Amino acid sequence: MREMSASNNATQGGQLQQPQKHYGITSSISLAFPRELDHIYTHKLTEAMKPFGVFEDEEELNHRLVVLGKLNDLVKEWIAEISETKNLPLSAIANVGGKIFTFGSYRLGVHTKGADIDALCVSPRHVERPDFFQSFFEKLKLHEGIKDLRAVEDAFVPVIKFKFDSIEIDLLFARLALPAIPDNLDLRGDSHLRNLDIRCIRSLNGCRVTDEILHLVPNKENFRLTLRAIKLWAKRRGIYSNMLGFLGGVSWAMLVARTCQLYPNAVAATLVHKFFLVFSKWEWPNPVLLKQPEESNLNLPVWDPRVNPLDRYHLMPIITPAYPQQNSTYNVSTSTRTIMTEEFKHGLAVTDEILLGKVEWSKLFEPPNLFQKYKHYIVLTASASTEENHLEWIGLVESKIRVLVGNLERNEYITLAHVNPQSFPGSKEHCNENDFVSMWFIGISFKKVENAESVNIDLTYDIQAFTDTVYRQANNISMLKDGMKIEATHVKKRQLHQYLPPDVLQKKKKSIAEINRNSNGGGSKRCSLDGNPLDSSRDTDSGTPFSSPVPASKPSKPNTDAEDSQNITPSKIPAMCVDGSPPIQPSAKTDLGMSIPVIGSKPVDAPAVKSVQPSAGSTIPTVVGLNVIPRLASPTNSQTVQMLLNGVTNANYTAPKRPHSPSMEESPKRLKDTEKLTVSDDSTFKEPYPPDNGGQEQDPGQVLESLGGTKPMPIPTIDTSRSQRLPSNELPDASSPLPTSNLRVIKNSIRLTLNR
């Protein structure tokens, strides 16, 4: 009888069923095996992705292997030379080793044509970081196959960038506390982190996270094909950018890995559909975890909202599986989370139709048209006088755009700020002919006006705080040069034709060549109007840096219907120069919208702010838009280490939604509202556990409601109705002076009247 029962359990649908390994922190939703129809849909999915250039041919793959082999030999040769200069015995030099590890999209096996390779150079203990950036840099410089060599030693994660036989490589460095590096070294062991400096821990994190993800999925091939589809979808839908507050490559990989854990036997077509099903119903800010966080005696700070008050403000936590566990989505804001949630729902609706045979997979990869979605936009323009300065300048500006989005969405009249990740070359109508210009567009949804004929909205403070932040950061890192400018302009949808060509504004089918360029994971090329290629700053799959959260506030759903009954017009208010010069007369071209040009950057000392002793929990808005919540207690040693790991020197909070938009002349006012921090028990890391279903698929609605964590609240959170937010760790201290130069900073007003 037992044998018959075992025989029945071992077969299902004519297929041999192997004992299931348990993946993830909950049981699976379904153990169902794929049907023949599922394989057909998966084949169609693969064919639909091919025109987008997501697959490399055999020749390209082999070329990458050859390049990595050459680089590995160079590293071993260099380490042996360094060992000799440090008087190691010949017997030790022969076995000292050294190794190149890969991580990111290449290591996951989902890189696209032309994508770069993220790599890590691991050395023994006697080779130090200065050796890497000096002697190894010089060795690379002498190699004939290496071009475009540059070192970024003072970056958050120090890196050497170069092209090796036409393959772009970003090479990090880590020194382990080992006398030699064997070829079979496995970096997954936590013991390798012992006694390492913080830069080595950050550098190792990318490899450790990537390897752990691959270890935690039930079927690597199904995972890879699904991840290729989701990454392509995210890029096409404009939500692939960690820098701008959406998700980066490692975050998308972890969401797909979690889906694979919940449906371990499913093929890619089913997994793509289940991905949208799971995350369209996920109850954020409940965290996504691939494994139960493990304790370690290394005393490194990890993501834990029970211990770290800052972690309770994270809006969309996706936690890396390797120690020390960190949140990979610290940049997500209220607006970007709202946009991504709507995209998950849209993806679910489309895949429902695909699996019913109503539409083809190509419909899933159709891009939206941001320029038809909103009635109002902020156009952010960054320009410089030379191409080299421009590339440097737009990299900094783009990295801070999420600060502007945060400032805008804190305005009480704005429900959503939607930034388009793609930048555009500037029109010669709006800039000097010799300047190199890039533009970004931010769609704005305004709150419906009730019980009032009109409301005045002042965006001057929000935008000026952003421009001050960018100039201060540029000054602090000695980047700022004459000719570097930022300008922010409010325009209506009907005015966009003055900034963009008709083919961008209108929905049309793109050519395969355009699709390949836009979906290429290796980063896009920007071209100025005169045809010069301008490399964009890229959001690559280079692992997860340790950083503090930026925003945390209550999500707001865009109210596009409300906007149809609104009419926003710029009020005729002359702009005043901060340095006391006469007001600037409005331009005759009033149809272009009102703007805040910030030209050059003459020193403008921030007005002195009178020190006020705040009560616990109150916020102090400062004149440059960075706001401080007093510390709840003196930082402990672990909190200090957390700040160091995240690159934070002054962990401050920023303001909640303002009841009005203060002008620069207003003195800061204390906000009387206080927040109470609630700490829950150890259920923080627990997803609700779906009951064992014996291989039968459960009701998706009930299971996903359970997975979302509506009953136990796994993450202790603060009342987000007050829209409390956190600053970026990359921002300079608010006390930093504004930059000095021989040019004036001109600050105009953007003031709108919102009519009923």
PDB file of N, CA, C and O in Angstrom, residues 664-702:
ATOM      1  N   MET A 664      12.062  82.220  -0.718  1.00  0.00           N
ATOM      2  CA  MET A 664      13.383  82.219  -0.121  1.00  0.00           C
ATOM      3  C   MET A 664      13.506  83.244   0.999  1.00  0.00           C
ATOM      4  O   MET A 664      14.381  83.161   1.839  1.00  0.00           O
ATOM      5  N   GLU A 665      12.606  84.250   0.996  1.00  0.00           N
ATOM      6  CA  GLU A 665      12.723  85.276   2.026  1.00  0.00           C
ATOM      7  C   GLU A 665      12.093  84.844   3.342  1.00  0.00           C
ATOM      8  O   GLU A 665      12.301  85.455   4.375  1.00  0.00           O
ATOM      9  N   GLU A 666      11.247  83.810   3.309  1.00  0.00           N
ATOM     10  CA  GLU A 666      10.546  83.433   4.522  1.00  0.00           C
ATOM     11  C   GLU A 666      11.491  82.760   5.509  1.00  0.00           C
ATOM     12  O   GLU A 666      12.359  81.995   5.140  1.00  0.00           O
ATOM     13  N   SER A 667      11.285  83.020   6.745  1.00  0.00           N
ATOM     14  CA  SER A 667      12.084  82.335   7.754  1.00  0.00           C
ATOM     15  C   SER A 667      11.506  80.951   7.971  1.00  0.00           C
ATOM     16  O   SER A 667      10.305  80.747   7.877  1.00  0.00           O
ATOM     17  N   PRO A 668      12.355  79.983   8.245  1.00  0.00           N
ATOM     18  CA  PRO A 668      11.861  78.621   8.478  1.00  0.00           C
ATOM     19  C   PRO A 668      10.929  78.576   9.678  1.00  0.00           C
ATOM     20  O   PRO A 668      11.126  79.265  10.664  1.00  0.00           O
ATOM     21  N   LYS A 669       9.906  77.746   9.561  1.00  0.00           N
ATOM     22  CA  LYS A 669       8.954  77.597  10.656  1.00  0.00           C
ATOM     23  C   LYS A 669       8.998  76.178  11.177  1.00  0.00           C
ATOM     24  O   LYS A 669       9.090  75.227  10.423  1.00  0.00           O
ATOM     25  N   ARG A 670       8.860  76.060  12.479  1.00  0.00           N
ATOM     26  CA  ARG A 670       8.837  74.737  13.067  1.00  0.00           C
ATOM     27  C   ARG A 670       7.502  74.082  12.797  1.00  0.00           C
ATOM     28  O   ARG A 670       6.459  74.715  12.856  1.00  0.00           O
ATOM     29  N   LEU A 671       7.555  72.809  12.502  1.00  0.00           N
ATOM     30  CA  LEU A 671       6.329  72.054  12.341  1.00  0.00           C
ATOM     31  C   LEU A 671       6.038  71.343  13.656  1.00  0.00           C
ATOM     32  O   LEU A 671       6.884  70.681  14.212  1.00  0.00           O
ATOM     33  N   LYS A 672       4.808  71.481  14.141  1.00  0.00           N
ATOM     34  CA  LYS A 672       4.493  70.977  15.469  1.00  0.00           C
ATOM     35  C   LYS A 672       4.162  69.491  15.471  1.00  0.00           C
ATOM     36  O   LYS A 672       4.112  68.866  16.518  1.00  0.00           O
ATOM     37  N   ASP A 673       3.879  68.957  14.292  1.00  0.00           N
ATOM     38  CA  ASP A 673       3.517  67.541  14.251  1.00  0.00           C
ATOM     39  C   ASP A 673       4.684  66.676  14.674  1.00  0.00           C
ATOM     40  O   ASP A 673       5.814  66.940  14.345  1.00  0.00           O
ATOM     41  N   THR A 674       4.405  65.640  15.388  1.00  0.00           N
ATOM     42  CA  THR A 674       5.442  64.686  15.776  1.00  0.00           C
ATOM     43  C   THR A 674       5.035  63.303  15.314  1.00  0.00           C
ATOM     44  O   THR A 674       3.861  63.016  15.100  1.00  0.00           O
ATOM     45  N   GLU A 675       6.029  62.467  15.161  1.00  0.00           N
ATOM     46  CA  GLU A 675       5.792  61.096  14.725  1.00  0.00           C
ATOM     47  C   GLU A 675       6.209  60.143  15.839  1.00  0.00           C
ATOM     48  O   GLU A 675       7.196  60.351  16.505  1.00  0.00           O
ATOM     49  N   LYS A 676       5.430  59.110  16.024  1.00  0.00           N
ATOM     50  CA  LYS A 676       5.799  58.087  16.996  1.00  0.00           C
ATOM     51  C   LYS A 676       6.317  56.874  16.237  1.00  0.00           C
ATOM     52  O   LYS A 676       5.673  56.371  15.332  1.00  0.00           O
ATOM     53  N   LEU A 677       7.489  56.428  16.624  1.00  0.00           N
ATOM     54  CA  LEU A 677       8.083  55.255  15.990  1.00  0.00           C
ATOM     55  C   LEU A 677       7.541  54.011  16.669  1.00  0.00           C
ATOM     56  O   LEU A 677       7.637  53.863  17.881  1.00  0.00           O
ATOM     57  N   THR A 678       6.974  53.121  15.870  1.00  0.00           N
ATOM     58  CA  THR A 678       6.431  51.896  16.436  1.00  0.00           C
ATOM     59  C   THR A 678       7.326  50.741  16.056  1.00  0.00           C
ATOM     60  O   THR A 678       7.660  50.565  14.891  1.00  0.00           O
ATOM     61  N   VAL A 679       7.715  49.953  17.011  1.00  0.00           N
ATOM     62  CA  VAL A 679       8.601  48.824  16.770  1.00  0.00           C
ATOM     63  C   VAL A 679       7.822  47.544  16.997  1.00  0.00           C
ATOM     64  O   VAL A 679       7.218  47.352  18.051  1.00  0.00           O
ATOM     65  N   SER A 680       7.835  46.672  16.002  1.00  0.00           N
ATOM     66  CA  SER A 680       7.115  45.416  16.139  1.00  0.00           C
ATOM     67  C   SER A 680       8.053  44.325  16.621  1.00  0.00           C
ATOM     68  O   SER A 680       9.222  44.543  16.870  1.00  0.00           O
ATOM     69  N   ASP A 681       7.521  43.137  16.695  1.00  0.00           N
ATOM     70  CA  ASP A 681       8.326  42.016  17.179  1.00  0.00           C
ATOM     71  C   ASP A 681       9.117  41.414  16.030  1.00  0.00           C
ATOM     72  O   ASP A 681       9.301  42.017  14.997  1.00  0.00           O
ATOM     73  N   ASP A 682       9.544  40.176  16.199  1.00  0.00           N
ATOM     74  CA  ASP A 682      10.419  39.571  15.202  1.00  0.00           C
ATOM     75  C   ASP A 682       9.668  39.125  13.958  1.00  0.00           C
ATOM     76  O   ASP A 682      10.218  38.441  13.115  1.00  0.00           O
ATOM     77  N   SER A 683       8.402  39.522  13.821  1.00  0.00           N
ATOM     78  CA  SER A 683       7.694  39.214  12.580  1.00  0.00           C
ATOM     79  C   SER A 683       8.160  40.075  11.425  1.00  0.00           C
ATOM     80  O   SER A 683       7.684  39.943  10.313  1.00  0.00           O
ATOM     81  N   THR A 684       9.117  40.946  11.686  1.00  0.00           N
ATOM     82  CA  THR A 684       9.611  41.839  10.638  1.00  0.00           C
ATOM     83  C   THR A 684      10.038  41.081   9.399  1.00  0.00           C
ATOM     84  O   THR A 684       9.760  41.483   8.283  1.00  0.00           O
ATOM     85  N   PHE A 685      10.726  39.983   9.576  1.00  0.00           N
ATOM     86  CA  PHE A 685      11.299  39.285   8.439  1.00  0.00           C
ATOM     87  C   PHE A 685      10.421  38.126   7.966  1.00  0.00           C
ATOM     88  O   PHE A 685      10.869  37.283   7.245  1.00  0.00           O
ATOM     89  N   LYS A 686       9.177  38.072   8.394  1.00  0.00           N
ATOM     90  CA  LYS A 686       8.330  36.936   8.045  1.00  0.00           C
ATOM     91  C   LYS A 686       7.314  37.322   6.985  1.00  0.00           C
ATOM     92  O   LYS A 686       6.535  38.240   7.174  1.00  0.00           O
ATOM     93  N   GLU A 687       7.345  36.609   5.872  1.00  0.00           N
ATOM     94  CA  GLU A 687       6.224  36.697   4.955  1.00  0.00           C
ATOM     95  C   GLU A 687       5.183  35.717   5.477  1.00  0.00           C
ATOM     96  O   GLU A 687       5.518  34.665   6.016  1.00  0.00           O
ATOM     97  N   PRO A 688       3.892  36.039   5.351  1.00  0.00           N
ATOM     98  CA  PRO A 688       2.871  35.065   5.762  1.00  0.00           C
ATOM     99  C   PRO A 688       3.092  33.757   5.019  1.00  0.00           C
ATOM    100  O   PRO A 688       3.371  33.754   3.832  1.00  0.00           O
ATOM    101  N   TYR A 689       2.970  32.678   5.704  1.00  0.00           N
ATOM    102  CA  TYR A 689       3.379  31.381   5.165  1.00  0.00           C
ATOM    103  C   TYR A 689       2.181  30.687   4.529  1.00  0.00           C
ATOM    104  O   TYR A 689       1.269  30.273   5.212  1.00  0.00           O
ATOM    105  N   PRO A 690       2.141  30.563   3.206  1.00  0.00           N
ATOM    106  CA  PRO A 690       1.029  29.875   2.570  1.00  0.00           C
ATOM    107  C   PRO A 690       1.002  28.413   2.991  1.00  0.00           C
ATOM    108  O   PRO A 690       2.045  27.778   3.094  1.00  0.00           O
ATOM    109  N   PRO A 691      -0.162  27.872   3.276  1.00  0.00           N
ATOM    110  CA  PRO A 691      -0.229  26.474   3.696  1.00  0.00           C
ATOM    111  C   PRO A 691       0.236  25.545   2.596  1.00  0.00           C
ATOM    112  O   PRO A 691       0.126  25.848   1.414  1.00  0.00           O
ATOM    113  N   ASP A 692       0.783  24.432   3.009  1.00  0.00           N
ATOM    114  CA  ASP A 692       1.264  23.444   2.046  1.00  0.00           C
ATOM    115  C   ASP A 692       0.081  22.938   1.239  1.00  0.00           C
ATOM    116  O   ASP A 692      -0.943  22.553   1.788  1.00  0.00           O
ATOM    117  N   ASN A 693       0.234  22.949  -0.075  1.00  0.00           N
ATOM    118  CA  ASN A 693      -0.906  22.613  -0.926  1.00  0.00           C
ATOM    119  C   ASN A 693      -0.771  21.267  -1.614  1.00  0.00           C
ATOM    120  O   ASN A 693      -1.556  20.948  -2.479  1.00  0.00           O
ATOM    121  N   GLY A 694       0.261  20.546  -1.261  1.00  0.00           N
ATOM    122  CA  GLY A 694       0.417  19.241  -1.855  1.00  0.00           C
ATOM    123  C   GLY A 694       0.580  19.252  -3.355  1.00  0.00           C
ATOM    124  O   GLY A 694       0.227  18.313  -4.041  1.00  0.00           O
ATOM    125  N   GLY A 695       1.120  20.357  -3.868  1.00  0.00           N
ATOM    126  CA  GLY A 695       1.363  20.443  -5.300  1.00  0.00           C
ATOM    127  C   GLY A 695       0.220  21.053  -6.075  1.00  0.00           C
ATOM    128  O   GLY A 695       0.325  21.282  -7.265  1.00  0.00           O
ATOM    129  N   GLN A 696      -0.924  21.323  -5.414  1.00  0.00           N
ATOM    130  CA  GLN A 696      -2.059  21.912  -6.113  1.00  0.00           C
ATOM    131  C   GLN A 696      -1.995  23.424  -6.012  1.00  0.00           C
ATOM    132  O   GLN A 696      -1.642  23.976  -4.976  1.00  0.00           O
ATOM    133  N   GLU A 697      -2.381  24.108  -7.076  1.00  0.00           N
ATOM    134  CA  GLU A 697      -2.341  25.569  -7.091  1.00  0.00           C
ATOM    135  C   GLU A 697      -3.456  26.099  -6.223  1.00  0.00           C
ATOM    136  O   GLU A 697      -4.606  25.667  -6.294  1.00  0.00           O
ATOM    137  N   GLN A 698      -3.115  27.060  -5.371  1.00  0.00           N
ATOM    138  CA  GLN A 698      -4.094  27.669  -4.497  1.00  0.00           C
ATOM    139  C   GLN A 698      -4.763  28.835  -5.190  1.00  0.00           C
ATOM    140  O   GLN A 698      -4.336  29.273  -6.252  1.00  0.00           O
ATOM    141  N   ASP A 699      -5.806  29.357  -4.567  1.00  0.00           N
ATOM    142  CA  ASP A 699      -6.484  30.531  -5.108  1.00  0.00           C
ATOM    143  C   ASP A 699      -5.527  31.712  -5.095  1.00  0.00           C
ATOM    144  O   ASP A 699      -5.071  32.137  -4.039  1.00  0.00           O
ATOM    145  N   PRO A 700      -5.173  32.255  -6.275  1.00  0.00           N
ATOM    146  CA  PRO A 700      -4.151  33.318  -6.322  1.00  0.00           C
ATOM    147  C   PRO A 700      -4.515  34.525  -5.494  1.00  0.00           C
ATOM    148  O   PRO A 700      -3.664  35.131  -4.868  1.00  0.00           O
ATOM    149  N   GLY A 701      -5.800  34.884  -5.475  1.00  0.00           N
ATOM    150  CA  GLY A 701      -6.188  36.075  -4.719  1.00  0.00           C
ATOM    151  C   GLY A 701      -5.895  35.928  -3.241  1.00  0.00           C
ATOM    152  O   GLY A 701      -5.341  36.814  -2.597  1.00  0.00           O
ATOM    153  N   GLN A 702      -6.270  34.750  -2.675  1.00  0.00           N
ATOM    154  CA  GLN A 702      -6.035  34.539  -1.251  1.00  0.00           C
ATOM    155  C   GLN A 702      -4.551  34.444  -0.942  1.00  0.00           C
ATOM    156  O   GLN A 702      -4.059  35.021   0.023  1.00  0.00           O
TER     157      GLN A 702
END
